[in-house]
CSV table of C-alpha atoms in Angstrom, one decimal:
chain,number,residue,atom,x,y,z
A,14,ASN,CA,-7.8,-14.5,-9.9
A,15,SER,CA,-4.4,-13.3,-8.3
A,16,LYS,CA,-4.6,-13.1,-4.7
A,17,VAL,CA,-2.7,-12.5,-1.5
A,18,ILE,CA,-4.4,-14.4,1.4
A,19,GLN,CA,-4.3,-13.0,4.9
A,20,THR,CA,-5.6,-14.7,8.0
A,21,PRO,CA,-7.2,-14.0,10.3
A,22,ARG,CA,-9.3,-11.0,9.0
A,23,TYR,CA,-9.8,-9.8,12.5
A,24,LEU,CA,-7.8,-10.3,15.7
A,25,VAL,CA,-8.5,-9.0,19.2
A,26,LYS,CA,-5.9,-9.1,21.9
A,27,GLY,CA,-5.3,-7.8,25.3
A,28,GLN,CA,-2.3,-5.6,26.1
A,29,GLY,CA,0.8,-7.6,26.6
A,30,GLN,CA,-0.6,-10.6,24.6
A,31,LYS,CA,1.0,-12.1,21.5
A,32,ALA,CA,-0.7,-11.4,18.2
A,33,LYS,CA,0.1,-13.5,15.2
A,34,MET,CA,-1.0,-13.1,11.6
A,35,ARG,CA,-0.3,-15.0,8.4
A,36,CYS,CA,0.0,-14.3,4.7
A,37,ILE,CA,0.2,-16.5,1.7
A,38,PRO,CA,1.7,-14.4,-1.2
A,39,GLU,CA,0.7,-14.7,-4.8
A,40,LYS,CA,2.3,-17.7,-6.5
A,41,GLY,CA,5.5,-16.7,-8.2
A,42,HIS,CA,6.0,-13.6,-6.1
A,43,PRO,CA,9.3,-13.9,-4.1
A,44,VAL,CA,9.1,-10.4,-2.6
A,45,VAL,CA,6.8,-10.0,0.4
A,46,PHE,CA,6.0,-6.7,2.2
A,47,TRP,CA,4.2,-6.0,5.5
A,48,TYR,CA,2.7,-2.6,6.1
A,49,GLN,CA,0.7,-1.2,9.1
A,50,GLN,CA,-2.2,1.0,8.1
A,51,ASN,CA,-3.3,3.2,11.1
A,52,LYS,CA,-6.6,4.8,11.8
A,53,ASN,CA,-5.6,7.9,9.7
A,54,ASN,CA,-5.1,5.5,6.8
A,55,GLU,CA,-1.3,6.1,6.7
A,56,PHE,CA,1.0,3.3,5.5
A,57,LYS,CA,3.9,2.4,7.6
A,58,PHE,CA,6.5,0.0,6.1
A,59,LEU,CA,7.4,-2.7,8.6
A,60,ILE,CA,9.5,-5.4,6.8
A,61,ASN,CA,10.1,-7.0,3.5
A,62,PHE,CA,11.5,-10.4,2.3
A,63,GLN,CA,12.8,-11.8,-0.8
A,64,ASN,CA,12.1,-15.6,-0.5
A,65,GLN,CA,13.1,-16.3,3.1
A,66,GLU,CA,15.6,-13.5,3.5
A,67,VAL,CA,14.8,-10.2,5.3
A,68,LEU,CA,15.7,-7.3,3.0
A,69,GLN,CA,14.7,-4.3,5.1
A,70,GLN,CA,13.0,-3.7,8.3
A,71,ILE,CA,12.3,-0.7,10.6
A,72,ASP,CA,13.5,-0.3,14.2
A,73,MET,CA,10.0,-0.9,15.6
A,74,THR,CA,9.9,-4.2,13.9
A,75,GLU,CA,13.3,-5.3,15.3
A,76,LYS,CA,12.2,-4.8,18.8
A,77,ARG,CA,8.7,-6.2,19.4
A,78,PHE,CA,7.7,-7.5,16.0
A,79,SER,CA,9.1,-10.7,14.4
A,80,ALA,CA,8.4,-11.9,10.9
A,81,GLU,CA,9.4,-14.8,8.8
A,82,CYS,CA,8.7,-16.2,5.3
A,83,PRO,CA,9.7,-20.0,5.6
A,84,SER,CA,9.7,-22.0,2.4
A,85,ASN,CA,6.6,-23.9,1.7
A,86,SER,CA,4.7,-22.2,4.6
A,87,PRO,CA,2.8,-19.0,5.0
A,88,CYS,CA,4.7,-15.9,6.0
A,89,SER,CA,3.9,-14.5,9.4
A,90,LEU,CA,4.0,-11.3,11.4
A,91,GLU,CA,4.0,-11.6,15.2
A,92,ILE,CA,3.8,-8.9,17.8
A,93,GLN,CA,5.4,-10.3,21.0
A,94,SER,CA,3.7,-8.1,23.5
A,95,SER,CA,0.7,-6.1,22.0
A,96,GLU,CA,0.2,-2.4,22.9
A,97,ALA,CA,-2.8,-0.2,22.3
A,98,GLY,CA,-0.9,1.7,19.7
A,99,ASP,CA,-0.5,-1.5,17.7
A,100,SER,CA,-4.2,-1.5,16.8
A,101,ALA,CA,-4.3,-1.1,13.1
A,102,LEU,CA,-4.8,-2.9,9.7
A,103,TYR,CA,-1.8,-5.0,8.9
A,104,LEU,CA,-1.4,-5.4,5.2
A,105,CYS,CA,0.7,-8.1,3.4
A,106,ALA,CA,1.7,-7.5,-0.2
A,107,SER,CA,3.7,-9.4,-2.7
A,108,SER,CA,5.4,-8.7,-6.0
A,109,ARG,CA,7.6,-10.5,-8.6
A,110,GLN,CA,10.3,-7.8,-8.3
A,111,GLY,CA,11.2,-5.0,-6.0
A,112,ASN,CA,10.2,-2.3,-8.5
A,113,GLN,CA,6.8,-3.8,-9.4
A,114,ALA,CA,3.6,-2.7,-7.9
A,115,PRO,CA,2.8,-4.9,-4.9
A,116,LEU,CA,-0.4,-6.9,-4.8
A,117,PHE,CA,-2.2,-6.5,-1.6
A,118,GLY,CA,-4.1,-8.9,0.6
A,119,GLU,CA,-7.2,-7.7,2.5
A,120,GLY,CA,-5.4,-7.3,5.7
A,121,THR,CA,-5.7,-8.4,9.3
A,122,ARG,CA,-7.4,-5.8,11.5
A,123,LEU,CA,-5.9,-5.9,15.0
A,124,SER,CA,-7.5,-4.5,18.0
A,125,VAL,CA,-5.6,-4.3,21.2
A,126,LEU,CA,-7.9,-3.7,24.1
B,13,GLY,CA,15.3,9.4,1.7
B,14,ASP,CA,12.5,8.6,-0.7
B,15,SER,CA,9.1,10.2,-0.1
B,16,VAL,CA,5.7,10.9,-1.6
B,17,THR,CA,3.6,13.9,-1.0
B,18,GLN,CA,-0.1,14.0,-1.5
B,19,THR,CA,-1.3,17.5,-0.7
B,20,GLU,CA,-5.1,16.9,-0.4
B,21,GLY,CA,-6.4,14.9,2.4
B,22,LEU,CA,-10.1,15.1,1.3
B,23,VAL,CA,-11.6,16.1,-2.0
B,24,THR,CA,-15.3,16.4,-2.3
B,25,LEU,CA,-16.9,16.7,-5.7
B,26,THR,CA,-20.3,16.4,-7.5
B,27,LYS,CA,-20.8,13.5,-9.9
B,28,GLY,CA,-19.8,14.3,-13.4
B,29,LEU,CA,-17.1,16.9,-12.5
B,30,PRO,CA,-13.4,16.4,-13.3
B,31,VAL,CA,-10.8,15.6,-10.6
B,32,MET,CA,-7.1,15.9,-10.2
B,33,LEU,CA,-5.3,14.4,-7.2
B,34,ASN,CA,-1.8,15.6,-6.7
B,35,CYS,CA,1.2,13.5,-6.2
B,36,THR,CA,4.9,14.6,-6.1
B,37,TYR,CA,7.8,12.5,-5.1
B,38,GLN,CA,11.5,12.7,-4.1
B,39,THR,CA,14.1,10.1,-4.8
B,40,THR,CA,17.6,9.9,-6.2
B,41,TYR,CA,16.8,6.6,-8.0
B,42,SER,CA,15.0,5.9,-11.2
B,43,PRO,CA,11.3,6.1,-10.1
B,44,PHE,CA,8.4,3.7,-10.6
B,45,LEU,CA,5.1,5.4,-9.7
B,46,PHE,CA,1.9,3.8,-8.7
B,47,TRP,CA,-1.7,4.8,-7.9
B,48,TYR,CA,-3.8,2.6,-5.6
B,49,VAL,CA,-7.4,2.8,-4.8
B,50,GLN,CA,-8.8,1.5,-1.5
B,51,HIS,CA,-12.6,1.1,-1.0
B,52,LEU,CA,-13.9,0.7,2.5
B,53,ASN,CA,-12.9,-2.6,4.1
B,54,GLU,CA,-11.1,-3.8,1.0
B,55,ALA,CA,-7.5,-4.3,-0.1
B,56,PRO,CA,-5.7,-1.5,-1.9
B,57,LYS,CA,-5.8,-2.2,-5.6
B,58,LEU,CA,-3.5,-1.1,-8.3
B,59,LEU,CA,-5.1,1.6,-10.5
B,60,LEU,CA,-2.2,2.9,-12.6
B,61,LYS,CA,1.6,2.5,-12.8
B,62,SER,CA,4.4,4.2,-14.8
B,63,SER,CA,8.1,4.5,-15.1
B,64,THR,CA,8.2,6.2,-18.5
B,65,ASP,CA,8.7,9.9,-18.6
B,66,ASN,CA,6.0,12.1,-20.2
B,67,LYS,CA,3.8,9.1,-21.3
B,68,ARG,CA,0.1,9.0,-20.3
B,69,THR,CA,-1.1,5.8,-18.7
B,70,GLU,CA,-4.8,5.1,-18.4
B,71,HIS,CA,-7.2,2.6,-16.8
B,72,GLN,CA,-10.9,2.6,-15.9
B,73,GLY,CA,-11.3,6.2,-16.9
B,74,PHE,CA,-8.4,7.5,-14.7
B,75,TYR,CA,-5.1,8.7,-16.3
B,76,ALA,CA,-1.8,10.0,-15.1
B,77,THR,CA,1.5,11.1,-16.7
B,78,LEU,CA,4.9,10.8,-15.0
B,79,HIS,CA,6.8,14.0,-15.3
B,80,LYS,CA,10.3,13.5,-14.0
B,81,SER,CA,11.2,17.2,-14.6
B,82,SER,CA,8.6,18.2,-11.9
B,83,SER,CA,8.7,14.9,-10.0
B,84,SER,CA,4.9,14.5,-10.3
B,85,PHE,CA,2.4,11.8,-11.1
B,86,HIS,CA,-1.0,13.4,-10.7
B,87,LEU,CA,-4.2,11.3,-11.0
B,88,GLN,CA,-7.0,12.7,-13.2
B,89,LYS,CA,-10.4,11.7,-14.4
B,90,SER,CA,-12.7,13.8,-16.6
B,91,SER,CA,-16.0,12.8,-15.0
B,92,VAL,CA,-16.2,11.2,-11.6
B,93,GLN,CA,-18.9,8.7,-10.6
B,94,LEU,CA,-20.3,7.9,-7.2
B,95,SER,CA,-18.4,4.6,-7.3
B,96,ASP,CA,-15.1,6.5,-7.4
B,97,SER,CA,-15.6,7.5,-3.8
B,98,ALA,CA,-12.6,5.8,-2.1
B,99,LEU,CA,-9.1,6.4,-0.8
B,100,TYR,CA,-6.4,7.0,-3.4
B,101,PHE,CA,-2.8,6.5,-2.6
B,102,CYS,CA,0.2,7.4,-4.7
B,103,ALA,CA,3.3,5.2,-4.2
B,104,LEU,CA,6.9,5.2,-5.2
B,105,GLY,CA,9.1,2.2,-5.9
B,106,THR,CA,12.8,2.6,-6.6
B,107,GLY,CA,13.9,-0.9,-7.3
B,108,GLY,CA,15.3,-1.2,-3.8
B,109,TYR,CA,12.5,-3.5,-2.7
B,110,LYS,CA,10.8,-0.8,-0.7
B,111,VAL,CA,7.6,0.9,-1.8
B,112,VAL,CA,6.9,4.2,-0.2
B,113,PHE,CA,3.2,5.5,0.1
B,114,GLY,CA,1.8,8.9,0.3
B,115,SER,CA,-0.6,9.9,3.1
B,116,GLY,CA,-3.6,9.3,0.8
B,117,THR,CA,-6.5,11.4,-0.5
B,118,ARG,CA,-10.0,10.6,0.3
B,119,LEU,CA,-12.3,11.3,-2.7
B,120,LEU,CA,-16.0,11.8,-1.9
B,121,VAL,CA,-18.4,12.1,-4.8
B,122,SER,CA,-21.9,13.3,-4.1
B,123,PRO,CA,-25.0,13.0,-6.3
């Protein structure tokens, strides 16, 4: 079965702590997306990669969020200093090309206390 | 910029009735439209996709037709089941490596 693997499924952090989550994209998918799904179920695009290169990212990502997709290692998204407003489901997705439907992982649910 | 609008936040229906969930989009590029379904505590899963104008696409009893003239890609099903209760997202890809999602419609099907 095709699959995007995200770990951990759940992450609990205190305010100001680092929070790191990982994603293994589907084999053969060079494009990786990170989305934040908030409590209202809205998707917010954070960043995307093609292979190891950042294609696009939003301002929020540039300031407190860092992400990378090294070759031969899982992709990762890290929040340097977690805030309560970061509590959300973080979804990783991958695709073969930019215009193809992304395949989603099950997400990492972050709770910032 | 590119955007997707889903007008209904919540749709409640009785089992066996037809449903249509609205989706319109805005883009200056050639559009690729997707419908995803997300059940509770699960990953969003692709339900339908299309980039061909006026061609109906179907999967698992759901169907949609991309109409570029009206920038729409409404999701329909002729008879909903209890298991169709979920969140449904319309999404737009433009080939620019960014996929934009609508705000989602929750479908609740009652017995």
